Amino acid sequence: MGCRPESLHSDRLLAVSAVFKNRLRTSSQGIINLILRHLFSPPNNTRLSHLCGPMDGHLRSIEAALQVKIAHRHEQFKVDGAKAQAQRAMELLQAMYEIAARPIEPRTVQLMLSGEQMSDDSQSPALKTRRQDLKPRTLNQAHYMDCMNSHDITFGIGPAGTGKTYLAVAMAIDALQRGMVQRIVLTRPAVEAGERLGYLPGDMAQKIDPYLRPLHDALYDLMGFEAVQKAFERQAIEVAPLAFMRGRTLNTAFVILDEAQNTTPEQMKMFLTRIGFGSKAVITGDVSQIDLPSTQVSGLIDAERVLKGVEGIALCRLTSADVVRHPLVARIIDAYDAPGRINLYPRADSEPVRVSVSRSAAKRAR
């Protein structure tokens, strides 16, 4: 049985011909395995090196993700695995070879494995930041950025590492650079992640600074240290503790509320009603990492229920497929969010979960 590979784009200078020799075999478990062979010609050592990655790291990542075996000798590649997974691995190798004129980053491989990566010719907004290569990495991230462009209030809800905060800061800087807003306001609730650090020294900005460090890191990356310091001096960027937002009206400002899962419903309502004319607000949070007492309802979960369907408000959901950190992060998130995992300590705002566990096991867990 033979198959013909997809031809490369006609506008590419590289001419590649491929030969497949497929062999089917059935494993002891009854799974149909497929061996695919592919020949990249004419051989290009630079592309082959970028395709494999340092110490064949990219090939090992594909093997681990798709449960296949990849062997290669110069330009000859062999993929052995379950039929669907082997075919996907071979298609992935071909797609990576097309972009292998330059080194391929590990995160690019992970995004291609997710199957939701943005194509190079996709239409994404060009943002005025120091990062010229900044663009959405997945379809959900592109939708998130579109919502921030078209709505005055946007909720970005998703697990860690999906770019919720980073993209919000990038959009805020772009709006400031283009003169669409006069200032950026950063805020978040002062709630520790399970620890009580006590009273912190310094003035208000110094007390809240440790909680806003992720926002600062994004600002420094997108603007540069000196530009950020100058923006703080002329009050173009403001740090405002959520507890001190009451009574304010924020006009022509881009306001970012980070870690919104740690707000109460009263705090969330108070924050949303601060928005004035010409302003945008982005609320980001991860409902799986709530640090409030278990009896306290999260303001983010409450707002998602209350504001669903309200015109002018966008609710964007990101998933583990949108994670752009270490590949283990996505697997960790999936493991914690597995449907069969027993939650022995449900929160007051969580959906009721029916679990089958013996009384003795529950008593030992308590």
mmCIF file of C-alpha atoms in Angstrom:
data_model
loop_
_atom_site.group_PDB
_atom_site.id
_atom_site.type_symbol
_atom_site.label_atom_id
_atom_site.label_comp_id
_atom_site.label_asym_id
_atom_site.label_seq_id
_atom_site.Cartn_x
_atom_site.Cartn_y
_atom_site.Cartn_z
ATOM 1 C CA MET A 1 0.000 0.000 0.000
ATOM 2 C CA GLY A 2 1.456 3.317 -0.994
ATOM 3 C CA CYS A 3 0.569 6.921 -0.372
ATOM 4 C CA ARG A 4 1.773 10.171 -1.806
ATOM 5 C CA PRO A 5 2.878 12.946 0.551
ATOM 6 C CA GLU A 6 1.425 16.413 0.340
ATOM 7 C CA SER A 7 3.496 18.649 -1.912
ATOM 8 C CA LEU A 8 5.173 21.668 -0.451
ATOM 9 C CA HIS A 9 4.019 25.179 -1.256
ATOM 10 C CA SER A 10 4.932 26.225 -4.776
ATOM 11 C CA ASP A 11 6.477 29.463 -3.602
ATOM 12 C CA ARG A 12 9.198 27.618 -1.655
ATOM 13 C CA LEU A 13 12.552 27.246 -3.335
ATOM 14 C CA LEU A 14 13.243 23.896 -1.744
ATOM 15 C CA ALA A 15 12.219 20.927 -3.895
ATOM 16 C CA VAL A 16 11.432 17.893 -1.826
ATOM 17 C CA SER A 17 10.419 14.493 -3.083
ATOM 18 C CA ALA A 18 9.297 11.802 -0.674
ATOM 19 C CA VAL A 19 8.970 8.057 -0.920
ATOM 20 C CA PHE A 20 6.757 6.105 1.442
ATOM 21 C CA LYS A 21 7.060 2.385 2.026
ATOM 22 C CA ASN A 22 4.257 1.405 4.362
ATOM 23 C CA ARG A 23 4.024 -1.883 6.191
ATOM 24 C CA LEU A 24 1.100 -2.883 8.374
ATOM 25 C CA ARG A 25 1.424 -5.208 11.313
ATOM 26 C CA THR A 26 -0.821 -6.135 14.216
ATOM 27 C CA SER A 27 0.465 -5.958 17.781
ATOM 28 C CA SER A 28 -0.331 -8.470 20.504
ATOM 29 C CA GLN A 29 -3.028 -6.119 21.811
ATOM 30 C CA GLY A 30 -4.785 -6.142 18.433
ATOM 31 C CA ILE A 31 -3.691 -2.578 17.555
ATOM 32 C CA ILE A 32 -2.773 -2.047 13.918
ATOM 33 C CA ASN A 33 0.733 -0.609 13.746
ATOM 34 C CA LEU A 34 2.166 1.130 10.717
ATOM 35 C CA ILE A 35 5.750 1.655 9.626
ATOM 36 C CA LEU A 36 6.256 4.757 7.468
ATOM 37 C CA ARG A 37 9.464 5.596 5.669
ATOM 38 C CA HIS A 38 10.233 9.006 4.249
ATOM 39 C CA LEU A 39 13.135 10.337 2.222
ATOM 40 C CA PHE A 40 13.913 14.060 2.197
ATOM 41 C CA SER A 41 15.698 14.897 -1.054
ATOM 42 C CA PRO A 42 17.797 16.626 -2.088
ATOM 43 C CA PRO A 43 19.326 16.321 1.408
ATOM 44 C CA ASN A 44 19.895 19.542 3.316
ATOM 45 C CA ASN A 45 22.009 19.072 6.432
ATOM 46 C CA THR A 46 20.983 22.425 7.912
ATOM 47 C CA ARG A 47 17.295 21.658 7.649
ATOM 48 C CA LEU A 48 17.769 18.122 8.897
ATOM 49 C CA SER A 49 19.675 19.413 11.926
ATOM 50 C CA HIS A 50 16.948 21.949 12.735
ATOM 51 C CA LEU A 51 14.278 19.302 12.192
ATOM 52 C CA CYS A 52 15.806 16.899 14.703
ATOM 53 C CA GLY A 53 16.768 19.573 17.249
ATOM 54 C CA PRO A 54 19.674 19.482 19.691
ATOM 55 C CA MET A 55 20.463 15.847 20.572
ATOM 56 C CA ASP A 56 17.348 14.835 18.587
ATOM 57 C CA GLY A 57 15.261 16.658 21.172
ATOM 58 C CA HIS A 58 12.427 17.498 18.765
ATOM 59 C CA LEU A 59 12.136 13.859 17.680
ATOM 60 C CA ARG A 60 12.031 12.709 21.303
ATOM 61 C CA SER A 61 9.231 15.206 22.016
ATOM 62 C CA ILE A 62 7.191 13.846 19.105
ATOM 63 C CA GLU A 63 7.809 10.289 20.243
ATOM 64 C CA ALA A 64 6.648 11.034 23.792
ATOM 65 C CA ALA A 65 3.563 12.959 22.682
ATOM 66 C CA LEU A 66 2.367 10.553 19.987
ATOM 67 C CA GLN A 67 3.679 7.262 21.416
ATOM 68 C CA VAL A 68 5.672 6.378 18.271
ATOM 69 C CA LYS A 69 9.258 5.447 17.504
ATOM 70 C CA ILE A 70 11.294 7.608 15.112
ATOM 71 C CA ALA A 71 14.565 6.440 13.619
ATOM 72 C CA HIS A 72 16.635 8.295 11.034
ATOM 73 C CA ARG A 73 19.841 7.888 9.101
ATOM 74 C CA HIS A 74 20.851 11.073 7.321
ATOM 75 C CA GLU A 75 17.813 12.089 5.197
ATOM 76 C CA GLN A 76 15.969 8.771 5.666
ATOM 77 C CA PHE A 77 13.312 8.712 8.402
ATOM 78 C CA LYS A 78 11.243 5.824 9.730
ATOM 79 C CA VAL A 79 8.191 6.168 11.982
ATOM 80 C CA ASP A 80 6.764 3.124 13.750
ATOM 81 C CA GLY A 81 3.561 3.235 15.769
ATOM 82 C CA ALA A 82 -0.212 2.999 15.786
ATOM 83 C CA LYS A 83 -1.614 3.818 12.365
ATOM 84 C CA ALA A 84 -3.199 7.190 13.161
ATOM 85 C CA GLN A 85 -0.326 8.332 15.381
ATOM 86 C CA ALA A 86 2.355 7.268 12.886
ATOM 87 C CA GLN A 87 0.631 9.129 10.061
ATOM 88 C CA ARG A 88 0.306 12.236 12.211
ATOM 89 C CA ALA A 89 3.966 12.043 13.230
ATOM 90 C CA MET A 90 5.046 11.803 9.586
ATOM 91 C CA GLU A 91 2.856 14.759 8.614
ATOM 92 C CA LEU A 92 4.344 16.708 11.503
ATOM 93 C CA LEU A 93 7.896 15.929 10.353
ATOM 94 C CA GLN A 94 7.043 17.185 6.861
ATOM 95 C CA ALA A 95 5.517 20.390 8.242
ATOM 96 C CA MET A 96 8.547 20.982 10.460
ATOM 97 C CA TYR A 97 10.929 20.392 7.541
ATOM 98 C CA GLU A 98 9.219 23.204 5.652
ATOM 99 C CA ILE A 99 10.061 25.714 8.397
ATOM 100 C CA ALA A 100 13.472 24.231 9.229
ATOM 101 C CA ALA A 101 15.459 26.855 7.349
ATOM 102 C CA ARG A 102 15.918 28.392 10.799
ATOM 103 C CA PRO A 103 16.215 26.677 14.187
ATOM 104 C CA ILE A 104 12.890 25.427 15.513
ATOM 105 C CA GLU A 105 12.088 26.325 19.105
ATOM 106 C CA PRO A 106 10.796 23.579 21.435
ATOM 107 C CA ARG A 107 7.615 25.564 22.090
ATOM 108 C CA THR A 108 6.931 25.613 18.338
ATOM 109 C CA VAL A 109 7.071 21.823 18.316
ATOM 110 C CA GLN A 110 4.665 21.661 21.251
ATOM 111 C CA LEU A 111 2.239 24.031 19.550
ATOM 112 C CA MET A 112 2.356 21.991 16.354
ATOM 113 C CA LEU A 113 1.670 18.867 18.392
ATOM 114 C CA SER A 114 -1.372 20.545 19.919
ATOM 115 C CA GLY A 115 -2.796 20.913 16.417
ATOM 116 C CA GLU A 116 -4.079 24.450 17.103
ATOM 117 C CA GLN A 117 -1.043 26.527 16.229
ATOM 118 C CA MET A 118 -1.451 29.651 14.129
ATOM 119 C CA SER A 119 -0.101 29.537 10.595
ATOM 120 C CA ASP A 120 2.587 32.000 9.542
ATOM 121 C CA ASP A 121 0.265 33.719 7.062
ATOM 122 C CA SER A 122 -2.610 34.112 9.531
ATOM 123 C CA GLN A 123 -3.981 37.595 10.002
ATOM 124 C CA SER A 124 -3.105 38.695 13.531
ATOM 125 C CA PRO A 125 -2.973 42.281 14.790
ATOM 126 C CA ALA A 126 0.470 43.930 14.735
ATOM 127 C CA LEU A 127 1.108 45.308 18.212
ATOM 128 C CA LYS A 128 3.389 48.248 18.958
ATOM 129 C CA THR A 129 5.668 46.655 21.526
ATOM 130 C CA ARG A 130 9.366 45.887 21.772
ATOM 131 C CA ARG A 131 8.645 42.293 20.756
ATOM 132 C CA GLN A 132 8.303 42.413 16.987
ATOM 133 C CA ASP A 133 7.502 38.682 16.827
ATOM 134 C CA LEU A 134 4.616 38.914 19.274
ATOM 135 C CA LYS A 135 1.520 37.213 17.913
ATOM 136 C CA PRO A 136 -1.114 34.744 19.121
ATOM 137 C CA ARG A 137 0.206 31.199 19.197
ATOM 138 C CA THR A 138 -3.118 29.371 19.127
ATOM 139 C CA LEU A 139 -6.618 29.921 17.766
ATOM 140 C CA ASN A 140 -8.002 30.580 21.248
ATOM 141 C CA GLN A 141 -5.334 33.223 21.873
ATOM 142 C CA ALA A 142 -6.231 34.894 18.568
ATOM 143 C CA HIS A 143 -9.898 34.925 19.603
ATOM 144 C CA TYR A 144 -8.900 36.367 22.984
ATOM 145 C CA MET A 145 -7.021 39.230 21.296
ATOM 146 C CA ASP A 146 -9.912 39.877 18.915
ATOM 147 C CA CYS A 147 -12.270 40.150 21.878
ATOM 148 C CA MET A 148 -9.986 42.651 23.609
ATOM 149 C CA ASN A 149 -10.013 44.714 20.417
ATOM 150 C CA SER A 150 -13.765 44.658 19.935
ATOM 151 C CA HIS A 151 -15.116 44.707 23.505
ATOM 152 C CA ASP A 152 -14.729 47.178 26.341
ATOM 153 C CA ILE A 153 -14.727 44.416 28.988
ATOM 154 C CA THR A 154 -13.079 41.053 28.339
ATOM 155 C CA PHE A 155 -12.705 38.062 30.641
ATOM 156 C CA GLY A 156 -9.745 35.773 29.962
ATOM 157 C CA ILE A 157 -10.260 32.539 31.907
ATOM 158 C CA GLY A 158 -7.869 29.640 31.634
ATOM 159 C CA PRO A 159 -5.077 27.640 33.251
ATOM 160 C CA ALA A 160 -1.560 28.837 33.960
ATOM 161 C CA GLY A 161 0.730 29.434 31.008
ATOM 162 C CA THR A 162 -1.915 30.230 28.400
ATOM 163 C CA GLY A 163 -0.821 33.860 27.937
ATOM 164 C CA LYS A 164 -3.836 35.505 29.570
ATOM 165 C CA THR A 165 -1.875 38.162 31.443
ATOM 166 C CA TYR A 166 0.949 38.564 28.921
ATOM 167 C CA LEU A 167 -1.388 39.214 25.980
ATOM 168 C CA ALA A 168 -3.495 41.607 28.075
ATOM 169 C CA VAL A 169 -0.402 43.640 28.959
ATOM 170 C CA ALA A 170 0.671 43.614 25.300
ATOM 171 C CA MET A 171 -2.719 44.961 24.227
ATOM 172 C CA ALA A 172 -2.544 47.629 26.950
ATOM 173 C CA ILE A 173 0.906 48.792 25.816
ATOM 174 C CA ASP A 174 -0.257 48.869 22.208
ATOM 175 C CA ALA A 175 -3.273 51.011 23.148
ATOM 176 C CA LEU A 176 -1.032 53.377 25.145
ATOM 177 C CA GLN A 177 1.527 53.701 22.331
ATOM 178 C CA ARG A 178 -1.207 54.442 19.783
ATOM 179 C CA GLY A 179 -2.799 57.098 22.008
ATOM 180 C CA MET A 180 -6.040 55.163 22.391
ATOM 181 C CA VAL A 181 -5.749 55.434 26.191
ATOM 182 C CA GLN A 182 -3.868 57.824 28.476
ATOM 183 C CA ARG A 183 -2.728 55.338 31.098
ATOM 184 C CA ILE A 184 -2.509 51.708 32.091
ATOM 185 C CA VAL A 185 -3.885 50.655 35.467
ATOM 186 C CA LEU A 186 -2.746 47.344 36.961
ATOM 187 C CA THR A 187 -4.504 45.765 39.912
ATOM 188 C CA ARG A 188 -5.058 42.445 41.617
ATOM 189 C CA PRO A 189 -6.342 41.211 44.984
ATOM 190 C CA ALA A 190 -3.693 40.899 47.701
ATOM 191 C CA VAL A 191 -4.233 37.228 48.456
ATOM 192 C CA GLU A 192 -1.327 34.880 49.137
ATOM 193 C CA ALA A 193 -1.159 31.429 47.564
ATOM 194 C CA GLY A 194 -1.830 29.435 50.723
ATOM 195 C CA GLU A 195 0.770 31.253 52.843
ATOM 196 C CA ARG A 196 0.497 34.176 55.208
ATOM 197 C CA LEU A 197 3.452 36.517 54.740
ATOM 198 C CA GLY A 198 2.352 39.036 57.339
ATOM 199 C CA TYR A 199 2.757 42.796 56.957
ATOM 200 C CA LEU A 200 5.153 43.913 54.242
ATOM 201 C CA PRO A 201 7.432 46.964 54.662
ATOM 202 C CA GLY A 202 7.405 50.104 52.552
ATOM 203 C CA ASP A 203 4.799 52.395 51.036
ATOM 204 C CA MET A 204 1.657 51.266 49.214
ATOM 205 C CA ALA A 205 3.458 50.595 45.920
ATOM 206 C CA GLN A 206 6.151 48.542 47.662
ATOM 207 C CA LYS A 207 3.565 46.538 49.611
ATOM 208 C CA ILE A 208 1.585 45.597 46.499
ATOM 209 C CA ASP A 209 4.638 45.113 44.270
ATOM 210 C CA PRO A 210 5.230 41.408 45.135
ATOM 211 C CA TYR A 211 1.659 40.594 44.147
ATOM 212 C CA LEU A 212 1.990 42.416 40.801
ATOM 213 C CA ARG A 213 5.381 40.962 39.879
ATOM 214 C CA PRO A 214 3.989 38.910 36.936
ATOM 215 C CA LEU A 215 2.555 42.104 35.436
ATOM 216 C CA HIS A 216 5.857 43.913 35.938
ATOM 217 C CA ASP A 217 7.751 41.099 34.251
ATOM 218 C CA ALA A 218 5.490 41.381 31.207
ATOM 219 C CA LEU A 219 5.944 45.174 31.123
ATOM 220 C CA TYR A 220 9.742 44.911 31.241
ATOM 221 C CA ASP A 221 9.738 42.298 28.493
ATOM 222 C CA LEU A 222 7.460 44.285 26.202
ATOM 223 C CA MET A 223 8.701 47.830 26.872
ATOM 224 C CA GLY A 224 12.154 47.597 28.426
ATOM 225 C CA PHE A 225 13.206 48.558 31.945
ATOM 226 C CA GLU A 226 13.944 52.236 31.288
ATOM 227 C CA ALA A 227 10.726 52.831 29.339
ATOM 228 C CA VAL A 228 8.699 51.255 32.131
ATOM 229 C CA GLN A 229 10.386 53.395 34.794
ATOM 230 C CA LYS A 230 9.713 56.568 32.798
ATOM 231 C CA ALA A 231 6.084 55.549 32.314
ATOM 232 C CA PHE A 232 5.720 55.100 36.077
ATOM 233 C CA GLU A 233 7.315 58.523 36.702
ATOM 234 C CA ARG A 234 4.860 60.324 34.445
ATOM 235 C CA GLN A 235 2.019 58.157 35.811
ATOM 236 C CA ALA A 236 1.250 56.612 32.433
ATOM 237 C CA ILE A 237 1.347 53.275 34.261
ATOM 238 C CA GLU A 238 -0.301 53.009 37.655
ATOM 239 C CA VAL A 239 -0.344 50.262 40.250
ATOM 240 C CA ALA A 240 -3.577 50.312 42.232
ATOM 241 C CA PRO A 241 -4.494 47.801 44.954
ATOM 242 C CA LEU A 242 -7.976 46.441 44.366
ATOM 243 C CA ALA A 243 -9.009 47.392 47.904
ATOM 244 C CA PHE A 244 -8.401 51.090 47.074
ATOM 245 C CA MET A 245 -10.381 51.162 43.802
ATOM 246 C CA ARG A 246 -13.724 51.984 45.376
ATOM 247 C CA GLY A 247 -15.076 55.422 44.477
ATOM 248 C CA ARG A 248 -12.814 55.914 41.441
ATOM 249 C CA THR A 249 -13.876 56.442 37.830
ATOM 250 C CA LEU A 250 -11.256 55.338 35.305
ATOM 251 C CA ASN A 251 -11.619 57.270 32.044
ATOM 252 C CA THR A 252 -9.460 56.662 28.920
ATOM 253 C CA ALA A 253 -7.548 53.904 30.703
ATOM 254 C CA PHE A 254 -6.661 50.300 29.982
ATOM 255 C CA VAL A 255 -7.336 48.457 33.241
ATOM 256 C CA ILE A 256 -6.100 44.920 33.936
ATOM 257 C CA LEU A 257 -7.381 42.907 36.889
ATOM 258 C CA ASP A 258 -5.087 39.903 37.336
ATOM 259 C CA GLU A 259 -5.705 36.809 39.503
ATOM 260 C CA ALA A 260 -9.404 37.654 39.485
ATOM 261 C CA GLN A 261 -10.314 34.215 40.832
ATOM 262 C CA ASN A 262 -9.269 35.530 44.245
ATOM 263 C CA THR A 263 -11.798 38.351 44.280
ATOM 264 C CA THR A 264 -15.103 38.160 46.102
ATOM 265 C CA PRO A 265 -18.363 38.846 44.210
ATOM 266 C CA GLU A 266 -18.538 42.236 45.937
ATOM 267 C CA GLN A 267 -15.011 43.142 44.838
ATOM 268 C CA MET A 268 -15.699 42.036 41.272
ATOM 269 C CA LYS A 269 -18.850 44.151 41.064
ATOM 270 C CA MET A 270 -16.996 47.106 42.535
ATOM 271 C CA PHE A 271 -14.190 46.752 39.983
ATOM 272 C CA LEU A 272 -16.452 46.387 36.945
ATOM 273 C CA THR A 273 -18.377 49.520 37.874
ATOM 274 C CA ARG A 274 -15.176 51.642 37.923
ATOM 275 C CA ILE A 275 -14.945 51.652 34.098
ATOM 276 C CA GLY A 276 -15.407 55.108 32.595
ATOM 277 C CA PHE A 277 -15.623 56.578 29.097
ATOM 278 C CA GLY A 278 -12.994 55.492 26.586
ATOM 279 C CA SER A 279 -11.693 52.739 28.844
ATOM 280 C CA LYS A 280 -11.099 49.044 28.399
ATOM 281 C CA ALA A 281 -10.920 46.418 31.104
ATOM 282 C CA VAL A 282 -9.450 42.933 30.957
ATOM 283 C CA ILE A 283 -10.062 40.476 33.775
ATOM 284 C CA THR A 284 -7.830 37.398 33.891
ATOM 285 C CA GLY A 285 -7.909 34.410 36.188
ATOM 286 C CA ASP A 286 -7.672 30.673 36.650
ATOM 287 C CA VAL A 287 -10.662 29.152 38.422
ATOM 288 C CA SER A 288 -8.618 26.050 39.291
ATOM 289 C CA GLN A 289 -6.222 28.066 41.483
ATOM 290 C CA ILE A 290 -8.475 29.847 43.973
ATOM 291 C CA ASP A 291 -6.767 30.870 47.219
ATOM 292 C CA LEU A 292 -9.881 32.119 49.004
ATOM 293 C CA PRO A 293 -11.324 30.212 51.969
ATOM 294 C CA SER A 294 -13.307 27.194 50.788
ATOM 295 C CA THR A 295 -16.560 28.744 52.024
ATOM 296 C CA GLN A 296 -16.010 31.961 50.037
ATOM 297 C CA VAL A 297 -17.478 32.193 46.540
ATOM 298 C CA SER A 298 -15.031 33.357 43.860
ATOM 299 C CA GLY A 299 -15.976 36.625 42.204
ATOM 300 C CA LEU A 300 -14.682 35.357 38.848
ATOM 301 C CA ILE A 301 -16.909 32.278 38.853
ATOM 302 C CA ASP A 302 -19.849 34.388 39.992
ATOM 303 C CA ALA A 303 -19.232 36.999 37.281
ATOM 304 C CA GLU A 304 -19.022 34.322 34.584
ATOM 305 C CA ARG A 305 -22.461 33.084 35.588
ATOM 306 C CA VAL A 306 -24.047 36.505 36.046
ATOM 307 C CA LEU A 307 -22.614 38.286 32.993
ATOM 308 C CA LYS A 308 -22.975 35.497 30.468
ATOM 309 C CA GLY A 309 -24.882 36.930 27.528
ATOM 310 C CA VAL A 310 -24.520 40.586 28.559
ATOM 311 C CA GLU A 311 -23.915 42.664 25.437
ATOM 312 C CA GLY A 312 -20.496 44.327 25.263
ATOM 313 C CA ILE A 313 -18.791 41.796 27.545
ATOM 314 C CA ALA A 314 -16.656 38.983 26.106
ATOM 315 C CA LEU A 315 -15.965 35.748 27.980
ATOM 316 C CA CYS A 316 -12.942 33.909 26.557
ATOM 317 C CA ARG A 317 -11.955 30.414 27.649
ATOM 318 C CA LEU A 318 -8.452 29.038 27.184
ATOM 319 C CA THR A 319 -7.435 25.422 27.774
ATOM 320 C CA SER A 320 -4.334 23.319 28.328
ATOM 321 C CA ALA A 321 -3.939 23.205 24.526
ATOM 322 C CA ASP A 322 -3.065 26.924 24.678
ATOM 323 C CA VAL A 323 -0.231 26.515 27.199
ATOM 324 C CA VAL A 324 3.009 28.036 25.881
ATOM 325 C CA ARG A 325 5.260 27.078 28.781
ATOM 326 C CA HIS A 326 7.168 23.848 29.370
ATOM 327 C CA PRO A 327 5.282 20.893 27.800
ATOM 328 C CA LEU A 328 4.935 19.323 31.246
ATOM 329 C CA VAL A 329 2.684 22.207 32.319
ATOM 330 C CA ALA A 330 -0.079 21.121 29.956
ATOM 331 C CA ARG A 331 0.173 17.523 31.167
ATOM 332 C CA ILE A 332 0.047 18.634 34.813
ATOM 333 C CA ILE A 333 -3.068 20.703 34.126
ATOM 334 C CA ASP A 334 -4.759 17.785 32.353
ATOM 335 C CA ALA A 335 -3.875 15.453 35.240
ATOM 336 C CA TYR A 336 -5.403 17.762 37.856
ATOM 337 C CA ASP A 337 -8.490 18.391 35.688
ATOM 338 C CA ALA A 338 -9.041 14.711 34.835
ATOM 339 C CA PRO A 339 -12.776 13.827 34.982
ATOM 340 C CA GLY A 340 -12.244 10.841 37.279
ATOM 341 C CA ARG A 341 -10.146 12.676 39.855
ATOM 342 C CA ILE A 342 -11.815 12.767 43.285
ATOM 343 C CA ASN A 343 -12.077 16.192 44.886
ATOM 344 C CA LEU A 344 -12.089 15.574 48.639
ATOM 345 C CA TYR A 345 -12.209 19.290 49.440
ATOM 346 C CA PRO A 346 -14.906 20.863 47.207
ATOM 347 C CA ARG A 347 -15.366 24.612 47.270
ATOM 348 C CA ALA A 348 -18.622 26.409 47.947
ATOM 349 C CA ASP A 349 -18.689 27.753 44.367
ATOM 350 C CA SER A 350 -17.777 24.478 42.633
ATOM 351 C CA GLU A 351 -20.251 22.339 40.770
ATOM 352 C CA PRO A 352 -21.517 19.346 42.743
ATOM 353 C CA VAL A 353 -19.449 16.254 41.937
ATOM 354 C CA ARG A 354 -20.708 12.722 42.487
ATOM 355 C CA VAL A 355 -17.864 10.477 43.563
ATOM 356 C CA SER A 356 -17.822 6.879 44.650
ATOM 357 C CA VAL A 357 -15.564 6.516 47.668
ATOM 358 C CA SER A 358 -15.909 4.373 50.736
ATOM 359 C CA ARG A 359 -16.545 5.945 54.133
ATOM 360 C CA SER A 360 -13.261 4.567 55.457
ATOM 361 C CA ALA A 361 -11.318 6.089 52.544
ATOM 362 C CA ALA A 362 -12.974 9.437 53.065
ATOM 363 C CA LYS A 363 -12.221 9.313 56.787
ATOM 364 C CA ARG A 364 -8.542 8.545 56.086
ATOM 365 C CA ALA A 365 -8.401 11.458 53.621
ATOM 366 C CA ARG A 366 -9.770 13.836 56.247
#
